[in-house]
């Protein structure tokens, strides 16, 4: 920032006359007819007012800017302008670069001829949609509202979630060709300073032409780009975002992106839902464990089937062996091919369902699930046992609260099926070991991805694998070495207060 | 770059060498679930295999094949020449030995089961009354279902309610290698073609030496472990109970009263009283409930139950003593008294076959304690 200001001192284009300025601007806005450049005569002065029409709230320009400007009986200079125009946050600029940037950000510029600087007011007209329900992370309990594409709205929602002046929303601009505003959000009394510094450094030092979306930003600043696992959490729920920040994590909001980024996180964060907190602790724990089991099932069930049916007939229980054998007897393909075919079918259905409008999507589900499924069995293309297993593992993969993690789990299945079909249980074991080693090495913002399981910390287990009643959750996440570990007093939490009354 | 090369070198063999791995897709296998072993002349082994074969052409998946050879594996390969699917032994659940084989010793045939990692250690072993082939082929015709599953079902349900000692491969080899104990296996005979678990076979080492009844199997099992919810039948002398009989409720007039009940918990505790004289003392404690009586008794009366308990105790003691003398005649020890003897011996050593000579000499004092916990509603 400081560098930029120094530069501007050197390249000042003022003072200049209005025709010159117009010519200069028009060369920059070549073939762009939307720049409104008007010259007003006022008290023997020449004033130029210019802006891009569709970026500006024209009503405001007329009512709050042009009216006082032209109605006044005195002559203007920059200081008077800044003092007497009933608009806040006016500022001065000198260079062409600042002017161009300002115009694109939705500022209105006023130049009084022969002044040394130009004055601008942000009068941006923001196009935004209304707040709506969360789509990809929909909930039953708790706040339903989702982030929108507007950064101002998102910041508003975050502030509403954390009513504390400890909440910092640091402004960072990233993008050389099309600069975009980011906000680094954290609680300065709670969050670990190292985490904040690391995140800030990664954002500030990012040299990139533009950022399309927060998911792109994640990929740009992640710890390991070659990994299949997402290392930052991307959420569209303001309550999840503010909850994470209030528990000491660092968040990033990106202009024009309906999701917020949370870091550092662990693998288990992807299996947590805010709903677990809104439910009673025992039920919340049950669902959390269920999701964990679902993840294992989703990755391993079909590969296990393939491995066992191809190589290890001796471990199948006798009653299952008979039904399995009878259904396999009709299938002309080897198990690996059969499983790949069905998994591919499910993936096709999911992808088609996601691309089509909701009404058609539902029909797709019925056609795919019922008609194709039964027909495939009757035609002898697959065994009906496998249909059940594949459906089960597909269902299990959809239980992950994070859509990103769900896709990761589903994709992981394919190499596992190949390993199972090629090397049997040994192959699956190889795959599992590979995954575990990979996860052990993975970090999120420099913090271990598998904590609190590795490095083991028993105090954190009740925040990841299961949940305890609130009076026992007195601490925040220990593994992340927060500045303020305690949420409330442990002893006071245990005291019953309603007896004396 | 170097790392990537190493990774590549690791992955390529996985894909290329996978062709070397033998696949065993279940639809192309004939999965053996029971095997019968008999002896032919000239030292040839005759195996009869009950198997599942998943053939789309036929609705009947149970098949029987047989073959002969000098070893069990050779016999299987011989049988394979007569089947279109590959015979695989990984799912064997029951191994049957014909009477001829059992009388010569079966340990050499267990070798193949122990060595093969794919076969389970928990294969059930059993002896047949006639040849194993006969039982299997006739049984398949008579039962019309997979006879291998049928027979393992026969044995398993008895194991589940603790009526017979476990006849799994592991238990057999354990008892065999234990110097002071001999194994017991179920004996399957044919009842008009249908296989039935008729009695138990007593072994001396690995040689079949005599039959024991199924009632005696409970006594042996109670000695080896604590038994729970085991059906239990016993007949007691009617005379001491005469005065409590409610004659108007019970018709026939017999000298014994037949009881049927369930042992809730039955266990024994044995200690050696005098190692030199081979004197043992076994305490038997049985908690049972009564389900059926052949003649009606006024059980609400405490005197009656205590007399009844006494009579049962007497009867159990008698049965144990009978079992002891019977096995002593066979010189085979199903209980493992020899093991207790060996533990309490000075140097803790017992040579193979030594116990078989000592066992007929031992003297056991059985102290039985029966408690009737429940007797149900009475009229």
Short mmCIF file of N, CA and C in Angstrom, two decimals, chain B residues 134-238:
data_model
loop_
_atom_site.label_atom_id
_atom_site.label_comp_id
_atom_site.label_asym_id
_atom_site.label_seq_id
_atom_site.Cartn_x
_atom_site.Cartn_y
_atom_site.Cartn_z
N UNK B 134 -20.89 -93.34 2.06
CA UNK B 134 -22.26 -93.82 2.17
C UNK B 134 -23.15 -92.77 2.84
N UNK B 135 -22.65 -92.26 3.96
CA UNK B 135 -23.44 -91.27 4.71
C UNK B 135 -23.73 -90.06 3.83
N UNK B 136 -22.72 -89.62 3.10
CA UNK B 136 -22.88 -88.40 2.30
C UNK B 136 -23.82 -88.63 1.13
N UNK B 137 -23.56 -89.69 0.37
CA UNK B 137 -24.39 -89.88 -0.84
C UNK B 137 -25.84 -90.21 -0.48
N UNK B 138 -26.01 -91.07 0.52
CA UNK B 138 -27.38 -91.38 0.93
C UNK B 138 -28.05 -90.16 1.54
N UNK B 139 -27.28 -89.43 2.32
CA UNK B 139 -27.82 -88.25 2.98
C UNK B 139 -28.28 -87.21 1.98
N UNK B 140 -27.51 -87.04 0.92
CA UNK B 140 -27.88 -86.05 -0.09
C UNK B 140 -29.20 -86.42 -0.74
N UNK B 141 -29.38 -87.71 -1.00
CA UNK B 141 -30.65 -88.14 -1.60
C UNK B 141 -31.80 -87.97 -0.62
N UNK B 142 -31.55 -88.32 0.64
CA UNK B 142 -32.64 -88.33 1.61
C UNK B 142 -33.04 -86.92 2.04
N UNK B 143 -32.03 -86.06 2.26
CA UNK B 143 -32.38 -84.74 2.80
C UNK B 143 -32.77 -83.75 1.72
N UNK B 144 -32.25 -83.98 0.50
CA UNK B 144 -32.60 -83.11 -0.61
C UNK B 144 -32.09 -81.67 -0.45
N UNK B 145 -31.26 -81.44 0.55
CA UNK B 145 -30.58 -80.15 0.64
C UNK B 145 -29.09 -80.45 0.71
N UNK B 146 -28.29 -79.42 0.77
CA UNK B 146 -26.85 -79.64 0.84
C UNK B 146 -26.50 -80.41 2.10
N UNK B 147 -26.02 -81.62 1.94
CA UNK B 147 -25.85 -82.49 3.10
C UNK B 147 -24.70 -82.03 3.98
N UNK B 148 -23.76 -81.30 3.38
CA UNK B 148 -22.66 -80.76 4.18
C UNK B 148 -23.17 -79.76 5.20
N UNK B 149 -24.03 -78.84 4.72
CA UNK B 149 -24.61 -77.85 5.63
C UNK B 149 -25.49 -78.53 6.66
N UNK B 150 -26.22 -79.57 6.20
CA UNK B 150 -27.13 -80.29 7.10
C UNK B 150 -26.37 -80.89 8.27
N UNK B 151 -25.26 -81.55 7.95
CA UNK B 151 -24.52 -82.22 9.02
C UNK B 151 -23.79 -81.24 9.92
N UNK B 152 -23.25 -80.17 9.32
CA UNK B 152 -22.59 -79.22 10.23
C UNK B 152 -23.63 -78.53 11.11
N UNK B 153 -24.86 -78.40 10.58
CA UNK B 153 -25.95 -77.87 11.40
C UNK B 153 -26.26 -78.79 12.57
N UNK B 154 -26.28 -80.10 12.30
CA UNK B 154 -26.51 -81.10 13.36
C UNK B 154 -25.55 -80.90 14.52
N UNK B 155 -24.29 -80.73 14.15
CA UNK B 155 -23.26 -80.65 15.20
C UNK B 155 -23.27 -79.28 15.86
N UNK B 156 -23.44 -78.24 15.03
CA UNK B 156 -23.34 -76.88 15.57
C UNK B 156 -24.39 -76.58 16.63
N UNK B 157 -25.62 -77.04 16.39
CA UNK B 157 -26.65 -76.72 17.38
C UNK B 157 -26.35 -77.39 18.71
N UNK B 158 -25.70 -78.53 18.65
CA UNK B 158 -25.33 -79.19 19.91
C UNK B 158 -24.20 -78.43 20.62
N UNK B 159 -23.31 -77.89 19.81
CA UNK B 159 -22.21 -77.13 20.42
C UNK B 159 -22.76 -75.86 21.05
N UNK B 160 -23.73 -75.26 20.33
CA UNK B 160 -24.23 -73.98 20.81
C UNK B 160 -24.90 -74.08 22.18
N UNK B 161 -25.61 -75.18 22.45
CA UNK B 161 -26.17 -75.27 23.80
C UNK B 161 -25.31 -76.15 24.73
N UNK B 162 -24.04 -76.24 24.40
CA UNK B 162 -23.05 -76.89 25.29
C UNK B 162 -23.32 -78.36 25.55
N UNK B 163 -24.04 -79.03 24.63
CA UNK B 163 -24.35 -80.44 24.89
C UNK B 163 -23.18 -81.36 24.61
N UNK B 164 -22.32 -80.98 23.68
CA UNK B 164 -21.14 -81.83 23.40
C UNK B 164 -19.89 -80.96 23.42
N UNK B 165 -18.75 -81.58 23.71
CA UNK B 165 -17.50 -80.80 23.63
C UNK B 165 -17.26 -80.36 22.19
N UNK B 166 -16.65 -79.22 22.02
CA UNK B 166 -16.42 -78.68 20.68
C UNK B 166 -15.52 -79.61 19.87
N UNK B 167 -15.98 -80.05 18.70
CA UNK B 167 -15.14 -80.94 17.90
C UNK B 167 -14.41 -80.22 16.77
N UNK B 168 -13.95 -79.01 17.02
CA UNK B 168 -13.26 -78.29 15.94
C UNK B 168 -11.82 -78.77 15.82
N UNK B 169 -11.26 -78.50 14.66
CA UNK B 169 -9.90 -78.94 14.37
C UNK B 169 -8.94 -78.51 15.48
N UNK B 170 -9.11 -77.27 15.92
CA UNK B 170 -8.24 -76.74 16.96
C UNK B 170 -8.35 -77.55 18.24
N UNK B 171 -9.61 -77.86 18.64
CA UNK B 171 -9.80 -78.60 19.89
C UNK B 171 -9.24 -80.02 19.79
N UNK B 172 -9.43 -80.61 18.60
CA UNK B 172 -8.94 -81.96 18.42
C UNK B 172 -7.42 -82.01 18.53
N UNK B 173 -6.75 -81.13 17.81
CA UNK B 173 -5.29 -81.16 17.85
C UNK B 173 -4.78 -80.79 19.25
N UNK B 174 -5.50 -79.89 19.90
CA UNK B 174 -5.11 -79.54 21.27
C UNK B 174 -5.16 -80.77 22.17
N UNK B 175 -6.29 -81.48 22.14
CA UNK B 175 -6.44 -82.65 23.00
C UNK B 175 -5.45 -83.74 22.60
N UNK B 176 -5.15 -83.79 21.31
CA UNK B 176 -4.24 -84.83 20.84
C UNK B 176 -2.83 -84.58 21.35
N UNK B 177 -2.38 -83.33 21.26
CA UNK B 177 -1.00 -83.05 21.67
C UNK B 177 -0.85 -82.93 23.18
N UNK B 178 -1.95 -82.73 23.88
CA UNK B 178 -1.93 -82.73 25.34
C UNK B 178 -1.69 -84.18 25.76
N UNK B 179 -0.66 -84.36 26.62
CA UNK B 179 -0.32 -85.77 26.90
C UNK B 179 -1.29 -86.42 27.85
N UNK B 180 -1.97 -85.64 28.67
CA UNK B 180 -2.87 -86.24 29.65
C UNK B 180 -4.33 -86.15 29.27
N UNK B 181 -4.65 -86.07 27.99
CA UNK B 181 -6.04 -85.95 27.59
C UNK B 181 -6.23 -86.60 26.23
N UNK B 182 -7.44 -87.08 25.97
CA UNK B 182 -7.73 -87.67 24.67
C UNK B 182 -8.95 -87.00 24.07
N UNK B 183 -8.99 -86.90 22.74
CA UNK B 183 -10.10 -86.18 22.11
C UNK B 183 -11.39 -87.00 21.99
N UNK B 184 -12.48 -86.27 21.88
CA UNK B 184 -13.80 -86.87 21.65
C UNK B 184 -14.39 -86.19 20.42
N UNK B 185 -14.99 -86.95 19.54
CA UNK B 185 -15.62 -86.37 18.36
C UNK B 185 -17.05 -86.89 18.23
N UNK B 186 -17.93 -86.14 17.59
CA UNK B 186 -19.29 -86.66 17.37
C UNK B 186 -19.28 -87.80 16.35
N UNK B 187 -20.24 -88.66 16.50
CA UNK B 187 -20.33 -89.80 15.59
C UNK B 187 -21.65 -89.72 14.85
N UNK B 188 -21.56 -89.71 13.54
CA UNK B 188 -22.77 -89.55 12.73
C UNK B 188 -23.15 -90.88 12.12
N UNK B 189 -24.40 -91.24 12.31
CA UNK B 189 -24.85 -92.49 11.72
C UNK B 189 -26.04 -92.19 10.82
N UNK B 190 -26.43 -93.18 10.07
CA UNK B 190 -27.50 -92.96 9.11
C UNK B 190 -28.80 -93.53 9.68
N UNK B 191 -29.84 -92.67 9.77
CA UNK B 191 -31.15 -93.16 10.20
C UNK B 191 -32.03 -93.19 8.97
N UNK B 192 -32.14 -94.33 8.39
CA UNK B 192 -32.87 -94.54 7.12
C UNK B 192 -32.40 -93.55 6.06
N UNK B 193 -31.11 -93.40 5.95
CA UNK B 193 -30.55 -92.53 4.90
C UNK B 193 -30.23 -91.14 5.40
N UNK B 194 -31.03 -90.62 6.34
CA UNK B 194 -30.77 -89.27 6.84
C UNK B 194 -29.67 -89.31 7.89
N UNK B 195 -28.67 -88.48 7.75
CA UNK B 195 -27.60 -88.48 8.75
C UNK B 195 -28.13 -87.99 10.10
N UNK B 196 -27.67 -88.61 11.17
CA UNK B 196 -28.11 -88.20 12.50
C UNK B 196 -26.93 -88.27 13.45
N UNK B 197 -26.90 -87.33 14.39
CA UNK B 197 -25.84 -87.34 15.40
C UNK B 197 -26.28 -88.30 16.49
N UNK B 198 -25.71 -89.49 16.48
CA UNK B 198 -26.24 -90.53 17.36
C UNK B 198 -25.47 -90.65 18.66
N UNK B 199 -24.16 -90.54 18.59
CA UNK B 199 -23.38 -90.73 19.82
C UNK B 199 -22.02 -90.04 19.67
N UNK B 200 -21.16 -90.26 20.65
CA UNK B 200 -19.85 -89.64 20.59
C UNK B 200 -18.80 -90.73 20.39
N UNK B 201 -17.70 -90.36 19.72
CA UNK B 201 -16.63 -91.33 19.50
C UNK B 201 -15.47 -90.98 20.42
N UNK B 202 -15.02 -91.97 21.18
CA UNK B 202 -13.89 -91.75 22.08
C UNK B 202 -12.61 -92.14 21.37
N UNK B 203 -11.61 -91.27 21.47
CA UNK B 203 -10.34 -91.57 20.82
C UNK B 203 -9.28 -91.83 21.86
N UNK B 204 -8.36 -92.71 21.49
CA UNK B 204 -7.15 -92.83 22.30
C UNK B 204 -6.06 -92.31 21.38
N UNK B 205 -5.46 -91.19 21.76
CA UNK B 205 -4.67 -90.38 20.82
C UNK B 205 -5.53 -90.08 19.59
N UNK B 206 -5.18 -90.62 18.41
CA UNK B 206 -6.01 -90.32 17.26
C UNK B 206 -6.76 -91.54 16.76
N UNK B 207 -6.83 -92.55 17.61
CA UNK B 207 -7.45 -93.80 17.17
C UNK B 207 -8.80 -93.98 17.87
N UNK B 208 -9.79 -94.28 17.06
CA UNK B 208 -11.14 -94.46 17.58
C UNK B 208 -11.20 -95.74 18.40
N UNK B 209 -11.62 -95.62 19.68
CA UNK B 209 -11.64 -96.82 20.52
C UNK B 209 -13.02 -97.20 21.04
N UNK B 210 -13.97 -96.30 21.00
CA UNK B 210 -15.29 -96.73 21.49
C UNK B 210 -16.31 -95.62 21.48
N UNK B 211 -17.56 -96.04 21.67
CA UNK B 211 -18.68 -95.10 21.62
C UNK B 211 -19.04 -94.62 23.02
N UNK B 212 -19.49 -93.38 23.10
CA UNK B 212 -20.08 -92.87 24.33
C UNK B 212 -21.44 -92.29 23.96
N UNK B 213 -22.35 -92.25 24.94
CA UNK B 213 -23.68 -91.74 24.60
C UNK B 213 -23.68 -90.22 24.66
N UNK B 214 -24.75 -89.61 24.11
CA UNK B 214 -24.83 -88.15 24.10
C UNK B 214 -25.01 -87.58 25.50
N UNK B 215 -25.69 -88.37 26.40
CA UNK B 215 -25.83 -87.91 27.79
C UNK B 215 -24.46 -87.79 28.45
N UNK B 216 -23.61 -88.73 28.10
CA UNK B 216 -22.26 -88.70 28.68
C UNK B 216 -21.45 -87.52 28.13
N UNK B 217 -21.80 -87.14 26.88
CA UNK B 217 -21.10 -86.00 26.29
C UNK B 217 -21.31 -84.74 27.13
N UNK B 218 -22.53 -84.61 27.72
CA UNK B 218 -22.78 -83.43 28.57
C UNK B 218 -21.85 -83.47 29.78
N UNK B 219 -21.70 -84.66 30.35
CA UNK B 219 -20.85 -84.78 31.54
C UNK B 219 -19.41 -84.42 31.20
N UNK B 220 -18.95 -84.87 30.02
CA UNK B 220 -17.57 -84.55 29.62
C UNK B 220 -17.43 -83.05 29.40
N UNK B 221 -18.42 -82.50 28.72
CA UNK B 221 -18.35 -81.07 28.42
C UNK B 221 -18.40 -80.24 29.70
N UNK B 222 -19.20 -80.70 30.68
CA UNK B 222 -19.29 -79.97 31.95
C UNK B 222 -17.96 -80.02 32.67
N UNK B 223 -17.22 -81.10 32.41
CA UNK B 223 -15.91 -81.21 33.03
C UNK B 223 -14.92 -80.24 32.38
N UNK B 224 -15.04 -80.10 31.04
CA UNK B 224 -14.07 -79.28 30.31
C UNK B 224 -14.35 -77.79 30.42
N UNK B 225 -15.61 -77.42 30.57
CA UNK B 225 -15.93 -76.00 30.64
C UNK B 225 -17.19 -75.79 31.46
N UNK B 226 -17.51 -74.55 31.74
CA UNK B 226 -18.77 -74.24 32.42
C UNK B 226 -19.87 -74.23 31.37
N UNK B 227 -20.92 -75.00 31.64
CA UNK B 227 -21.97 -75.06 30.62
C UNK B 227 -23.16 -74.21 31.03
N UNK B 228 -23.83 -73.67 30.01
CA UNK B 228 -24.97 -72.78 30.27
C UNK B 228 -26.14 -73.21 29.41
N UNK B 229 -27.32 -73.11 29.96
CA UNK B 229 -28.60 -73.43 29.30
C UNK B 229 -28.51 -74.67 28.41
N UNK B 230 -28.14 -75.76 29.03
CA UNK B 230 -28.03 -77.02 28.33
C UNK B 230 -29.21 -77.91 28.70
N UNK B 231 -29.90 -78.46 27.73
CA UNK B 231 -30.99 -79.39 28.05
C UNK B 231 -30.44 -80.62 28.78
N UNK B 232 -31.17 -81.07 29.77
CA UNK B 232 -30.61 -82.08 30.67
C UNK B 232 -31.72 -83.05 31.06
N UNK B 233 -31.52 -84.33 30.79
CA UNK B 233 -32.51 -85.36 31.15
C UNK B 233 -31.90 -86.32 32.14
N UNK B 234 -32.70 -86.71 33.12
CA UNK B 234 -32.18 -87.69 34.06
C UNK B 234 -33.36 -88.44 34.69
N UNK B 235 -33.12 -89.68 35.01
CA UNK B 235 -34.18 -90.46 35.69
C UNK B 235 -33.76 -90.72 37.12
N UNK B 236 -34.64 -90.45 38.08
CA UNK B 236 -34.27 -90.69 39.48
C UNK B 236 -35.19 -91.75 40.09
N UNK B 237 -34.69 -92.33 41.12
CA UNK B 237 -35.43 -93.40 41.80
C UNK B 237 -36.71 -92.82 42.42
N UNK B 238 -37.82 -93.51 42.21
CA UNK B 238 -39.10 -92.96 42.68
C UNK B 238 -39.34 -93.22 44.16
#
